[in-house]
XYZ file of C-alpha atoms in Angstrom:
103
model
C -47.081 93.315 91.476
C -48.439 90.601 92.807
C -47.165 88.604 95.638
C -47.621 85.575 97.311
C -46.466 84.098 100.017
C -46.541 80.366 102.165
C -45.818 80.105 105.626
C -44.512 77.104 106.968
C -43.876 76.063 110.675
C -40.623 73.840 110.843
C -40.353 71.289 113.658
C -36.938 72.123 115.134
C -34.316 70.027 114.155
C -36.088 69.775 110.941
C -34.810 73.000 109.423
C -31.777 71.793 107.566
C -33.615 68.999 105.891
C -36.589 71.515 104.796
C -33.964 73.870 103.294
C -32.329 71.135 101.443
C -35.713 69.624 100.061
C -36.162 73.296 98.683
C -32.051 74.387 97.628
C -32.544 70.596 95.247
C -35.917 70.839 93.849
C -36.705 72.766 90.694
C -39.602 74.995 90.893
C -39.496 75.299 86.790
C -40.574 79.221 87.482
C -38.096 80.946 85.604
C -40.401 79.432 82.588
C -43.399 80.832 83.835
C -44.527 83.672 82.159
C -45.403 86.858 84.856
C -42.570 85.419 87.118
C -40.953 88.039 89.149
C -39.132 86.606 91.738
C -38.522 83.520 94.737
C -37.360 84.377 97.964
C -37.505 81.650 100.887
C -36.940 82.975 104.021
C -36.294 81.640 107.499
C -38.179 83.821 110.434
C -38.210 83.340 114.336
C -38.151 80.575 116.369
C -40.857 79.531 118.392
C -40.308 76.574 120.969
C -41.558 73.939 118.627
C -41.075 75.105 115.829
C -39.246 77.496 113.404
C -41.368 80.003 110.825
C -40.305 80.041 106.926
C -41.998 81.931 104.264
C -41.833 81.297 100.470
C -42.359 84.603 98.853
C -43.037 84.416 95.113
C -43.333 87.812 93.040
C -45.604 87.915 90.269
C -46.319 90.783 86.922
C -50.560 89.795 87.867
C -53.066 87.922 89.559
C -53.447 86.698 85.941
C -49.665 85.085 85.767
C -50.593 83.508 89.180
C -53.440 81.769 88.520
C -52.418 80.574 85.326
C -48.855 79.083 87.033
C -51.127 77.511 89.965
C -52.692 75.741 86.394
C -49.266 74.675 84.561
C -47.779 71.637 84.699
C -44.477 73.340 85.306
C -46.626 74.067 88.910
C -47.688 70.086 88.909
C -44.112 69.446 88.138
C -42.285 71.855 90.899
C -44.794 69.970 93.461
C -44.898 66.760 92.952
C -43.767 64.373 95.956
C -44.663 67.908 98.239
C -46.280 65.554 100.488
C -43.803 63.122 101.224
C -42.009 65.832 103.439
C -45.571 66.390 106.064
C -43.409 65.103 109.201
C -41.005 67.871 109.081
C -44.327 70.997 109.310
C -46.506 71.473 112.086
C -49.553 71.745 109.948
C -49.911 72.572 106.759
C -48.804 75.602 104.793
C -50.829 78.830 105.278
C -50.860 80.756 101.773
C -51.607 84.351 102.116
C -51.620 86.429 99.004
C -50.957 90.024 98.227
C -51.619 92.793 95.952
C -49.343 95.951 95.719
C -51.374 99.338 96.595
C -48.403 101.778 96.559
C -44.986 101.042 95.137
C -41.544 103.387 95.794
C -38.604 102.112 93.989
């Protein structure tokens, strides 16, 4: 598996609008080919800010790269920057690959 993630810090009082730009848009993965899984998550609150995490799941490095390359991936981000006032900088990608997996 293959798994990447993007860290975003929130402004306060922002959080409810960022979850609601991401619950409306359509990320158009589910016809991505390699797609595993989404997961955005909401972490701990610092005082300026609060810490989410979009965690996408992935068959290969191969199936990422070649999403990051779609148009589905033009599609599910176009407009992304219209939303800049609600982050306190920009997303931090980190990316993963699995070593050991128990299931």
């Amino acid at each position: 598996m293959y798994l990447t993630m993007n860290r975003f810090k929130v402004k306060k009082g922002s959080e409810e609008a960022f979850e609601e730009v991401w619950r409306s848009r359509d990320s158009h993965l589910n016809t991505v080919p390699g797609f595993k899984s989404f997961n955005l998550m909401k972490g701990p609150e610092a005082e300026d800010y609060v810490l989410y995490a979009s965690h996408t799941a992935w068959a290969d490095e191969a199936s990422f790269v070649a999403w990051t390359k779609s148009e589905a991936f033009r599609m599910a981000h176009k407009g992304a920057g219209s939303n800049k006032d609600m982050y306190m900088g920009p997303p931090e990608l980190e990316i993963f690959e699995t070593v050991q997996s128990v299931e």
